């Protein structure tokens, strides 16, 4: 996702995010993000 953001920033004339710069975004590939949210427990008696 950070690559897409950087491409957009460049098109808009902005400086791309640099993970080596303090306080800049540090991208994590989407494939490495793995979460599961048990939604039935969040909405007892309902459906989401």
mmCIF file of C-alpha atoms in Angstrom:
data_model
loop_
_atom_site.group_PDB
_atom_site.id
_atom_site.type_symbol
_atom_site.label_atom_id
_atom_site.label_comp_id
_atom_site.label_asym_id
_atom_site.label_seq_id
_atom_site.Cartn_x
_atom_site.Cartn_y
_atom_site.Cartn_z
ATOM 1 C CA UNK A 1 0.000 0.000 0.000
ATOM 2 C CA UNK A 2 2.815 2.417 0.786
ATOM 3 C CA UNK A 3 4.079 2.026 -2.787
ATOM 4 C CA UNK A 4 0.694 3.167 -4.126
ATOM 5 C CA UNK A 5 0.683 6.107 -1.702
ATOM 6 C CA UNK A 6 4.188 7.105 -2.794
ATOM 7 C CA UNK A 7 3.222 6.936 -6.481
ATOM 8 C CA UNK A 8 0.239 9.191 -5.772
ATOM 9 C CA UNK A 9 2.390 11.594 -3.754
ATOM 10 C CA UNK A 10 4.876 11.867 -6.616
ATOM 11 C CA UNK A 11 2.074 12.575 -9.124
ATOM 12 C CA UNK A 12 0.809 15.307 -6.780
ATOM 13 C CA UNK A 13 4.284 16.832 -6.552
ATOM 14 C CA UNK A 14 4.819 15.713 -2.953
ATOM 15 C CA UNK A 15 7.862 14.048 -1.461
ATOM 16 C CA UNK A 16 7.433 10.261 -1.097
ATOM 17 C CA UNK A 17 7.475 8.657 2.334
ATOM 18 C CA UNK A 18 10.968 7.481 3.253
ATOM 19 C CA UNK A 19 11.059 4.721 5.912
ATOM 20 C CA UNK A 20 14.620 5.752 6.833
ATOM 21 C CA UNK A 21 13.392 9.220 7.879
ATOM 22 C CA UNK A 22 12.199 9.592 11.465
ATOM 23 C CA UNK A 23 8.393 9.881 11.750
ATOM 24 C CA UNK A 24 7.805 8.804 8.136
ATOM 25 C CA UNK A 25 5.594 5.813 7.372
ATOM 26 C CA UNK A 26 7.122 2.366 7.365
ATOM 27 C CA UNK A 27 5.252 0.153 4.981
ATOM 28 C CA UNK A 28 4.281 -3.421 5.696
ATOM 29 C CA UNK A 29 3.375 -5.576 2.702
ATOM 30 C CA UNK A 30 -0.342 -6.435 2.705
ATOM 31 C CA UNK A 31 0.553 -10.137 2.555
ATOM 32 C CA UNK A 32 2.217 -9.880 5.979
ATOM 33 C CA UNK A 33 -0.881 -8.485 7.702
ATOM 34 C CA UNK A 34 -3.086 -11.300 8.956
ATOM 35 C CA UNK A 35 -5.890 -10.573 11.411
ATOM 36 C CA UNK A 36 -9.177 -12.206 12.327
ATOM 37 C CA UNK A 37 -12.008 -10.441 14.132
ATOM 38 C CA UNK A 38 -14.675 -12.588 15.767
ATOM 39 C CA UNK A 39 -17.611 -10.328 14.835
ATOM 40 C CA UNK A 40 -20.442 -12.470 16.307
ATOM 41 C CA UNK A 41 -18.988 -11.829 19.767
ATOM 42 C CA UNK A 42 -19.036 -8.086 19.077
ATOM 43 C CA UNK A 43 -22.724 -8.086 18.100
ATOM 44 C CA UNK A 44 -24.468 -10.644 20.306
ATOM 45 C CA UNK A 45 -27.876 -11.603 18.935
ATOM 46 C CA UNK A 46 -27.363 -9.714 15.693
ATOM 47 C CA UNK A 47 -25.793 -10.199 12.336
ATOM 48 C CA UNK A 48 -23.155 -8.141 10.641
#
